Amino acid sequence: MECCSCNPFSARRHLLLTESKSSKLPHSRRRFQGSQRASKVVAYYGLKTPPYKLDALEPYMSRRTLEMHWGEHHRGYVEGLNKHLEKSDVLYGYTMDELVKATYNNGNPLPEFNNVAQVWNHDFFWESMQPGGGDMPELGVLKQIEKDFGSFTNFREKFIEAALTLFGSGWIWLVLKREERRLEVIKTSNAINPLVWDDIPIVSLDMWEHAYYLDYKNDKAKYVNVFMNHLVSWNVAMSRMARAEAFVNLGEPNIPVA
Amino acid sequence: MALRSLITTRTLTRGAKSVGFGLRGLQTFTLPDLEYDYGALEPAISGEIMQLHHQKHHQTYITNYNKALEQLDQAITKGDASTTVKLQGAIKFNGGGHVNHSIFWKNLTPANEGGGDPPHGSLGWAIDTHFGSFEALIQKMNAEGAAVQGSGWVWLGLEKEFKKLVVETTANQDPLVTKGASLVPLLGIDVWEHAYYLQYKNVRPDYLKNIWKVVNWKYAGEVYAKECP
């Protein structure tokens, strides 16, 4: 790994070595090129704050949980990721989504994957909830759920069952499968998320014990039901579905007859 | 407080055998007692954690294991191969949970009953031989335990065939044998978050540092001596 140096010759060497590294990776763009200034390029991620105050999800998810889960766990993953990035610039130039896929390395995850994926997963999870959430989706999302699950009740049952039968740590997702062009409920272990299979997640639920232990101890069923009834943000689901439909053709549009 | 927990442990079904018998002779399992009170491992592990861990988590594994065994029994009797295979995941997870936790309770003992006292005899000598020193073993197990991603266990095991001591980790509730058919668990440390979260929050390394104060090396030594007379 090249370090910052004032020697113009070593800056050039840095450039050459960078280019030979980039030839190994198909995605490398936006490389540090051209400038002969001896400056060090580093990529750092910041901890994204949830779109609500830490006590906004009370009494369903306590402020204490948010402070621990976001402030310690999520922050820890971000710092771990930055430490990895400090050591190697091979992973520079990616967006978060691309980084997840790149570090997953087609099923043989690189050591950075755990931190990258967990940062992404938690960003997604905070945004999957809102104060005053729960209830039912409307319009397009509801229609698609009814199409793919039969009814919202059936979807809800499937989601809860998946959460309660997951072995160990992991996540539950409502995901839009790209190939099959339908919504499904899937479980993933540890840090894995649907991006690695090129699918589009709509909402997620963290089933790692740290997500619910302070509030619900071992009562997983209560936690999952509370999430469905009071926390899940169908508003966010709708905007994610709208975006997903730009990539997945879910059927003929209703063209009004003039 | 001690009196209350004393009553709690005594009202649980006592017995050396933690098994029951179903209708068709299918052996089911019951929650084994602890040899000590829930609060006896403080301050290393809080009484609240011990009670939840034993009465809720371990009990749930046993309940679900029994359920899976019944379903398996039916599937085998009916000759339903696909159900038989489908149930293997639940058996490994819940059965593993029961096996692992049963060992775990025996791996712990209050500090005033020998908890934390380093191993003597053949196990102590074997540890020095294989790891250099007792402290080196502790360091290795702490490092590997902290590095487990998600849920799992860190083990000190005996490789029966070559009489070698090893440190291994397993994911979720996989028993040690899943890492090697001739591995015998001597000491297992639960690094699932439920084992420490209420007390240590996300600082797993602190939990690992402190649990050594209540580790029952006498039991580990007995298991070792039985395999390596």
Coordinates of C-alpha atoms in Angstrom, one line a residue:
Chain A
M1 CA 0.0 0.0 0.0
E2 CA 1.5 3.3 -1.0
C3 CA 1.7 6.0 1.6
C4 CA 1.6 9.7 1.2
S5 CA 5.0 11.0 0.2
C6 CA 6.5 14.2 -1.1
N7 CA 8.8 12.5 -3.6
P8 CA 7.4 13.1 -7.1
F9 CA 9.0 9.9 -8.3
S10 CA 7.2 7.7 -5.8
A11 CA 3.9 9.4 -6.8
R12 CA 4.4 8.2 -10.3
R13 CA 5.2 4.8 -9.0
H14 CA 1.9 4.9 -7.0
L15 CA 0.2 5.7 -10.3
L16 CA 1.8 2.8 -12.1
L17 CA 1.0 0.3 -9.4
T18 CA -2.5 1.6 -9.2
E19 CA -3.0 0.9 -12.8
S20 CA -1.7 -2.7 -12.6
K21 CA -4.1 -3.3 -9.7
S22 CA -7.0 -1.9 -11.5
S23 CA -6.5 -4.2 -14.4
K24 CA -7.5 -7.1 -12.1
L25 CA -10.9 -5.6 -11.3
P26 CA -13.6 -5.1 -14.0
H27 CA -15.4 -2.3 -12.1
S28 CA -12.4 0.0 -11.4
R29 CA -13.3 3.4 -12.7
R30 CA -12.7 6.8 -11.2
R31 CA -9.2 5.9 -10.3
F32 CA -6.8 8.5 -9.0
Q33 CA -5.1 9.4 -12.3
G34 CA -3.3 12.3 -13.9
S35 CA -2.3 14.4 -11.0
Q36 CA 1.4 14.3 -10.1
R37 CA 0.7 15.9 -6.7
A38 CA 1.8 13.5 -3.9
S39 CA -1.6 13.3 -2.1
K40 CA -3.2 10.3 -0.7
V41 CA -6.7 9.3 -1.9
V42 CA -8.8 7.6 0.7
A43 CA -12.4 6.6 0.8
Y44 CA -14.2 6.9 4.0
Y45 CA -17.8 6.3 4.9
G46 CA -19.8 8.1 7.5
L47 CA -22.4 6.8 9.8
K48 CA -25.8 7.7 8.3
T49 CA -28.4 8.8 10.9
P50 CA -31.8 7.2 10.9
P51 CA -34.6 9.4 9.4
Y52 CA -36.1 10.0 12.8
K53 CA -34.9 10.8 16.4
L54 CA -33.6 7.9 18.4
D55 CA -36.7 7.9 20.7
A56 CA -39.2 8.2 17.9
L57 CA -39.9 4.5 17.7
E58 CA -40.9 4.2 21.4
P59 CA -42.5 2.2 22.9
Y60 CA -42.0 -0.4 20.2
M61 CA -38.3 0.0 19.9
S62 CA -36.7 1.8 22.8
R63 CA -34.3 4.7 22.6
R64 CA -31.8 2.5 24.5
T65 CA -32.0 -0.1 21.8
L66 CA -31.5 2.6 19.1
E67 CA -28.6 4.1 21.0
M68 CA -26.9 0.7 21.3
H69 CA -27.9 -0.7 17.9
W70 CA -27.2 2.4 15.9
G71 CA -24.6 4.1 18.1
E72 CA -22.5 1.0 18.9
H73 CA -23.2 -1.8 16.4
H74 CA -23.8 0.1 13.3
R75 CA -21.1 2.6 14.1
G76 CA -18.7 -0.2 14.8
Y77 CA -19.4 -1.7 11.3
V78 CA -18.7 1.7 9.7
E79 CA -15.5 2.1 11.6
G80 CA -14.5 -1.5 10.7
L81 CA -15.1 -0.8 7.1
N82 CA -13.1 2.4 7.1
K83 CA -10.2 0.5 8.8
H84 CA -10.3 -2.0 5.9
L85 CA -10.4 0.8 3.3
E86 CA -7.4 2.5 5.0
K87 CA -5.3 -0.6 4.4
S88 CA -6.2 -1.3 0.8
D89 CA -7.4 1.0 -2.0
V90 CA -8.5 -1.9 -4.2
L91 CA -12.0 -1.3 -3.1
Y92 CA -12.1 2.4 -3.9
G93 CA -14.4 3.9 -6.4
Y94 CA -17.5 1.8 -5.7
T95 CA -20.9 2.8 -4.6
M96 CA -22.2 1.1 -1.5
D97 CA -24.4 -1.3 -3.6
E98 CA -21.5 -2.2 -5.9
L99 CA -19.2 -2.7 -2.9
V100 CA -21.6 -5.2 -1.4
K101 CA -21.5 -7.3 -4.6
A102 CA -17.8 -6.9 -5.1
T103 CA -16.8 -8.0 -1.6
Y104 CA -19.3 -10.9 -1.8
N105 CA -17.1 -12.1 -4.5
N106 CA -19.6 -14.6 -5.9
G107 CA -20.0 -16.6 -2.8
N108 CA -16.5 -16.5 -1.5
P109 CA -16.7 -13.3 0.5
L110 CA -13.7 -11.1 1.1
P111 CA -12.9 -10.2 4.7
E112 CA -14.4 -6.8 4.1
F113 CA -17.8 -8.2 3.2
N114 CA -19.1 -8.5 6.7
N115 CA -18.6 -4.8 7.5
V116 CA -19.7 -3.6 4.1
A117 CA -22.9 -5.6 4.1
Q118 CA -23.8 -4.8 7.7
V119 CA -23.4 -1.1 7.1
W120 CA -25.7 -1.4 4.1
N121 CA -28.1 -3.6 5.9
H122 CA -28.5 -1.3 8.9
D123 CA -28.9 1.8 6.7
F124 CA -31.7 0.0 4.9
F125 CA -33.2 -1.3 8.1
W126 CA -33.5 2.1 9.8
E127 CA -35.2 3.4 6.7
S128 CA -37.5 0.4 6.6
M129 CA -39.1 1.7 9.7
Q130 CA -41.0 4.9 10.7
P131 CA -42.8 6.2 13.7
G132 CA -46.4 5.4 13.3
G133 CA -45.6 2.6 10.9
G134 CA -47.3 -0.8 10.5
D135 CA -50.8 -1.0 9.3
M136 CA -51.2 -1.9 5.6
P137 CA -49.6 -0.8 2.4
E138 CA -51.8 0.8 -0.3
L139 CA -52.0 1.0 -4.0
G140 CA -49.4 -0.7 -6.1
V141 CA -47.5 -2.4 -3.3
L142 CA -50.7 -3.8 -1.9
K143 CA -51.8 -5.0 -5.3
Q144 CA -48.5 -6.7 -5.9
I145 CA -48.5 -8.4 -2.5
E146 CA -52.0 -9.6 -3.1
K147 CA -50.9 -10.9 -6.5
D148 CA -47.9 -12.7 -5.3
F149 CA -49.1 -13.9 -1.9
G150 CA -52.8 -14.2 -2.3
S151 CA -53.6 -11.7 0.4
F152 CA -51.9 -9.3 2.8
T153 CA -52.7 -11.6 5.7
N154 CA -51.0 -14.5 3.9
F155 CA -47.9 -12.4 3.3
R156 CA -47.8 -11.3 6.9
E157 CA -48.0 -14.9 8.1
K158 CA -45.2 -15.9 5.8
F159 CA -43.0 -13.0 6.9
I160 CA -43.6 -13.8 10.6
E161 CA -43.0 -17.5 10.1
A162 CA -39.7 -16.8 8.3
A163 CA -38.6 -14.6 11.2
L164 CA -39.4 -17.2 13.8
T165 CA -37.8 -20.1 12.0
L166 CA -34.5 -18.4 11.1
F167 CA -31.6 -20.4 12.6
G168 CA -29.1 -18.1 14.2
S169 CA -28.4 -14.4 13.3
G170 CA -29.8 -12.9 10.1
W171 CA -32.4 -10.8 8.3
I172 CA -35.8 -11.3 6.9
W173 CA -36.6 -9.5 3.6
L174 CA -39.6 -8.7 1.4
V175 CA -37.7 -8.7 -1.9
L176 CA -38.6 -8.2 -5.5
K177 CA -37.0 -11.1 -7.5
R178 CA -35.6 -9.8 -10.7
E179 CA -35.8 -12.9 -12.8
E180 CA -39.1 -14.2 -11.5
R181 CA -40.6 -10.7 -11.4
R182 CA -42.5 -11.3 -8.2
L183 CA -42.3 -10.5 -4.5
E184 CA -41.0 -13.0 -2.1
V185 CA -40.1 -13.3 1.6
I186 CA -36.6 -14.6 2.1
K187 CA -34.3 -15.2 5.1
T188 CA -30.6 -14.5 5.0
S189 CA -27.9 -15.4 7.5
N190 CA -25.5 -13.1 9.2
A191 CA -24.7 -10.2 6.8
I192 CA -25.9 -11.6 3.5
N193 CA -28.5 -9.5 1.7
P194 CA -30.5 -9.8 -1.5
L195 CA -28.2 -7.5 -3.5
V196 CA -25.7 -10.4 -3.8
W197 CA -28.3 -12.2 -6.0
D198 CA -29.2 -9.1 -7.9
D199 CA -32.6 -8.9 -6.3
I200 CA -34.3 -5.7 -5.1
P201 CA -35.1 -5.5 -1.3
I202 CA -38.3 -3.7 -0.4
V203 CA -38.3 -3.9 3.5
S204 CA -36.1 -5.7 6.0
L205 CA -36.2 -6.9 9.6
D206 CA -33.1 -7.4 11.7
M207 CA -33.3 -10.8 13.5
W208 CA -29.9 -10.6 15.1
E209 CA -30.5 -10.9 18.9
H210 CA -29.0 -7.5 19.5
A211 CA -31.9 -5.9 17.6
Y212 CA -34.5 -7.0 20.1
Y213 CA -32.9 -8.5 23.2
L214 CA -32.9 -5.3 25.3
D215 CA -36.6 -4.7 24.6
Y216 CA -38.1 -8.2 24.3
K217 CA -35.4 -10.6 25.7
N218 CA -36.1 -13.9 24.1
D219 CA -39.7 -13.1 23.0
K220 CA -39.0 -13.1 19.2
A221 CA -42.7 -13.5 18.4
K222 CA -43.6 -10.2 20.2
Y223 CA -40.8 -8.3 18.5
V224 CA -41.8 -9.5 15.0
N225 CA -45.5 -8.8 15.6
V226 CA -44.7 -5.3 16.9
F227 CA -42.6 -4.7 13.8
M228 CA -45.4 -5.6 11.5
N229 CA -48.0 -3.7 13.5
H230 CA -46.2 -0.6 14.4
L231 CA -42.8 -0.1 12.8
V232 CA -42.6 -1.2 9.2
S233 CA -42.8 1.7 6.8
W234 CA -45.0 1.0 3.8
N235 CA -44.4 4.5 2.6
V236 CA -40.7 3.7 2.1
A237 CA -41.8 0.3 0.6
M238 CA -43.9 2.2 -2.0
S239 CA -41.0 4.5 -3.0
R240 CA -38.6 1.5 -3.3
M241 CA -41.2 -0.4 -5.4
A242 CA -41.6 2.6 -7.7
R243 CA -37.9 2.7 -8.2
A244 CA -37.7 -1.1 -8.6
E245 CA -40.3 -1.0 -11.4
A246 CA -37.8 1.0 -13.5
F247 CA -35.7 -2.1 -13.6
V248 CA -38.2 -4.9 -13.4
N249 CA -41.2 -5.1 -15.8
L250 CA -44.1 -6.1 -13.6
G251 CA -46.7 -6.2 -16.3
E252 CA -48.6 -4.1 -18.7
P253 CA -49.4 -0.6 -17.7
N254 CA -53.1 0.4 -17.6
I255 CA -53.4 2.6 -20.6
P256 CA -56.6 4.6 -20.3
V257 CA -58.8 4.5 -23.3
A258 CA -59.3 8.1 -24.5
Chain B
M1 CA -32.5 -13.6 46.5
A2 CA -30.4 -16.8 46.9
L3 CA -33.4 -18.4 48.7
R4 CA -35.8 -17.5 45.9
S5 CA -33.5 -19.0 43.3
L6 CA -32.9 -22.0 45.5
I7 CA -36.6 -22.7 45.5
T8 CA -36.8 -22.2 41.7
T9 CA -34.1 -24.8 41.0
R10 CA -35.6 -27.3 43.5
T11 CA -39.1 -27.2 41.9
L12 CA -37.7 -28.2 38.5
T13 CA -37.8 -31.9 37.9
R14 CA -34.8 -33.4 39.6
G15 CA -33.0 -36.3 38.2
A16 CA -29.8 -37.4 36.7
K17 CA -31.6 -38.4 33.6
S18 CA -33.1 -35.6 31.6
V19 CA -35.2 -37.8 29.3
G20 CA -38.8 -38.9 29.2
F21 CA -40.6 -41.6 27.2
G22 CA -43.3 -41.0 24.6
L23 CA -46.1 -43.2 23.5
R24 CA -44.2 -45.3 21.1
G25 CA -41.0 -45.4 23.1
L26 CA -39.7 -42.3 21.4
Q27 CA -37.2 -40.8 23.9
T28 CA -37.9 -37.1 24.5
F29 CA -35.8 -34.7 26.5
T30 CA -36.3 -32.4 29.5
L31 CA -34.4 -29.4 30.8
P32 CA -31.5 -30.6 32.9
D33 CA -30.9 -28.9 36.3
L34 CA -28.1 -26.5 37.0
E35 CA -25.7 -27.6 39.8
Y36 CA -25.7 -24.0 41.1
D37 CA -28.1 -21.1 41.6
Y38 CA -28.8 -18.6 38.8
G39 CA -27.0 -15.9 40.8
A40 CA -24.1 -18.0 41.8
L41 CA -21.9 -17.0 38.8
E42 CA -22.1 -13.3 39.5
P43 CA -20.4 -10.9 38.7
A44 CA -19.0 -12.8 35.7
I45 CA -22.5 -13.7 34.4
S46 CA -25.6 -12.1 35.8
G47 CA -28.4 -14.1 37.4
E48 CA -30.8 -12.5 35.0
I49 CA -28.9 -13.9 32.0
M50 CA -28.5 -17.3 33.6
Q51 CA -32.2 -17.6 34.3
L52 CA -33.3 -16.5 30.8
H53 CA -30.6 -18.6 29.2
H54 CA -31.6 -21.7 31.1
Q55 CA -35.3 -21.4 31.5
K56 CA -36.1 -19.8 28.1
H57 CA -33.5 -20.4 25.5
H58 CA -32.4 -23.9 26.5
Q59 CA -35.9 -24.9 27.2
T60 CA -37.0 -23.7 23.7
Y61 CA -34.3 -25.7 22.1
I62 CA -35.5 -28.8 24.0
T63 CA -39.2 -28.2 23.2
N64 CA -38.5 -27.7 19.5
Y65 CA -36.1 -30.7 19.4
N66 CA -38.8 -32.9 20.9
K67 CA -41.2 -31.6 18.3
A68 CA -38.8 -32.3 15.5
L69 CA -38.0 -35.8 16.8
E70 CA -41.7 -36.6 16.8
Q71 CA -42.1 -35.4 13.3
L72 CA -39.0 -37.3 12.3
D73 CA -40.3 -40.5 13.9
Q74 CA -43.6 -40.2 12.0
A75 CA -41.8 -39.5 8.7
I76 CA -39.5 -42.5 9.2
T77 CA -42.4 -44.8 10.0
K78 CA -44.3 -43.6 7.0
G79 CA -41.2 -43.9 4.8
D80 CA -41.4 -40.2 3.9
A81 CA -37.9 -39.6 2.7
S82 CA -38.2 -36.0 1.7
T83 CA -39.7 -35.0 5.1
T84 CA -37.0 -37.0 6.8
V85 CA -34.3 -35.0 5.0
K86 CA -36.2 -31.7 5.4
L87 CA -36.2 -32.1 9.2
Q88 CA -32.4 -32.5 9.4
G89 CA -32.0 -28.7 9.7
A90 CA -34.3 -28.4 12.7
I91 CA -32.8 -31.5 14.3
K92 CA -29.2 -30.1 14.0
F93 CA -30.2 -26.7 15.2
N94 CA -32.5 -27.6 18.1
G95 CA -30.7 -30.8 19.1
G96 CA -27.4 -29.1 18.8
G97 CA -28.7 -26.3 21.0
H98 CA -29.7 -28.9 23.6
V99 CA -26.4 -30.8 23.4
N100 CA -24.3 -27.6 23.5
H101 CA -26.1 -26.0 26.4
S102 CA -26.1 -29.2 28.5
I103 CA -22.3 -29.2 28.2
F104 CA -22.1 -25.4 28.8
W105 CA -23.9 -25.6 32.2
K106 CA -21.4 -28.2 33.3
N107 CA -18.5 -26.1 32.1
L108 CA -19.4 -23.4 34.6
T109 CA -19.3 -23.3 38.4
P110 CA -19.3 -20.6 41.0
A111 CA -16.0 -19.0 41.8
N112 CA -16.2 -20.1 45.4
E113 CA -16.6 -23.7 44.2
G114 CA -13.5 -23.9 42.1
G115 CA -14.6 -21.7 39.2
G116 CA -11.7 -20.2 37.4
D117 CA -9.1 -22.5 39.1
P118 CA -6.7 -23.5 36.4
P119 CA -6.6 -27.1 35.3
H120 CA -4.1 -29.5 37.0
G121 CA -3.1 -33.0 36.2
S122 CA -3.1 -34.4 32.7
L123 CA -5.3 -31.7 31.1
G124 CA -3.1 -28.9 32.5
W125 CA 0.0 -30.6 31.1
A126 CA -1.6 -31.2 27.8
I127 CA -2.6 -27.5 27.5
D128 CA 1.0 -26.5 28.2
T129 CA 2.2 -28.9 25.6
H130 CA -0.2 -27.9 22.8
F131 CA -0.5 -24.2 23.4
G132 CA 2.6 -23.2 25.3
S133 CA 0.9 -22.0 28.3
F134 CA -2.6 -21.7 30.0
E135 CA -2.6 -18.0 29.2
A136 CA -1.9 -18.6 25.6
L137 CA -4.9 -20.9 25.4
I138 CA -7.1 -18.3 27.0
Q139 CA -5.9 -15.7 24.6
K140 CA -6.5 -17.9 21.6
M141 CA -10.0 -18.8 22.7
N142 CA -10.8 -15.2 23.4
A143 CA -9.6 -14.1 20.0
E144 CA -11.4 -16.8 18.1
G145 CA -14.6 -16.3 20.2
A146 CA -14.6 -12.6 19.5
A147 CA -14.1 -13.2 15.8
V148 CA -17.1 -15.5 15.4
Q149 CA -19.5 -13.6 13.0
G150 CA -23.1 -13.8 14.0
S151 CA -24.0 -16.6 16.4
G152 CA -21.9 -19.6 17.4
W153 CA -19.6 -21.2 19.9
V154 CA -15.9 -21.4 20.7
W155 CA -14.6 -24.8 21.9
L156 CA -11.6 -26.4 23.5
G157 CA -11.8 -29.9 22.0
L158 CA -9.8 -33.1 22.2
E159 CA -9.0 -34.7 18.9
K160 CA -9.4 -38.3 20.0
E161 CA -7.5 -40.1 17.3
F162 CA -4.2 -38.2 17.8
K163 CA -4.8 -37.1 21.4
K164 CA -4.4 -33.5 20.4
L165 CA -6.1 -30.5 21.9
V166 CA -7.7 -28.0 19.5
V167 CA -9.5 -24.7 19.6
E168 CA -12.4 -24.6 17.2
T169 CA -15.4 -22.5 16.5
T170 CA -18.8 -23.6 15.3
A171 CA -21.6 -21.6 13.8
N172 CA -25.1 -21.3 15.2
Q173 CA -25.8 -24.4 17.3
D174 CA -23.6 -26.8 15.3
P175 CA -22.1 -29.2 17.8
L176 CA -18.3 -29.6 17.9
V177 CA -18.5 -33.0 16.0
T178 CA -19.5 -31.1 12.9
K179 CA -15.9 -29.9 12.7
G180 CA -14.5 -33.4 13.0
A181 CA -16.0 -36.7 13.8
S182 CA -13.4 -37.6 16.5
L183 CA -13.6 -34.3 18.3
V184 CA -14.7 -34.4 22.0
P185 CA -15.8 -31.1 23.5
L186 CA -14.0 -30.3 26.8
L187 CA -15.1 -26.7 27.2
G188 CA -17.5 -24.7 25.1
I189 CA -18.3 -21.0 25.4
D190 CA -21.6 -19.7 24.1
V191 CA -21.0 -16.5 22.0
W192 CA -24.5 -16.0 20.9
E193 CA -25.6 -12.5 21.9
H194 CA -28.2 -13.9 24.3
A195 CA -25.4 -15.3 26.4
Y196 CA -24.0 -11.8 27.3
Y197 CA -26.0 -9.0 25.8
L198 CA -28.0 -7.9 28.9
Q199 CA -24.8 -7.5 30.9
Y200 CA -22.0 -6.8 28.5
K201 CA -24.1 -5.3 25.6
N202 CA -22.0 -5.5 22.4
V203 CA -18.7 -5.8 24.1
R204 CA -18.2 -9.5 23.6
P205 CA -14.5 -9.4 24.4
D206 CA -15.3 -8.2 28.0
Y207 CA -17.7 -11.2 28.4
L208 CA -15.0 -13.6 27.2
K209 CA -12.4 -12.0 29.5
N210 CA -14.7 -12.5 32.5
I211 CA -16.2 -15.9 31.9
W212 CA -12.8 -17.6 32.8
K213 CA -13.5 -16.7 36.4
V214 CA -16.3 -19.2 36.5
V215 CA -15.0 -21.9 34.2
N216 CA -15.1 -25.4 35.7
W217 CA -11.8 -26.9 34.7
K218 CA -12.3 -29.9 37.0
Y219 CA -15.1 -31.1 34.8
A220 CA -13.0 -30.5 31.6
G221 CA -10.2 -32.4 33.3
E222 CA -12.5 -35.3 34.0
V223 CA -13.7 -35.6 30.4
Y224 CA -10.1 -35.4 29.2
A225 CA -8.9 -38.0 31.6
K226 CA -11.7 -40.4 30.5
E227 CA -10.6 -40.1 26.9
C228 CA -6.9 -40.1 27.6
P229 CA -6.3 -42.5 30.6

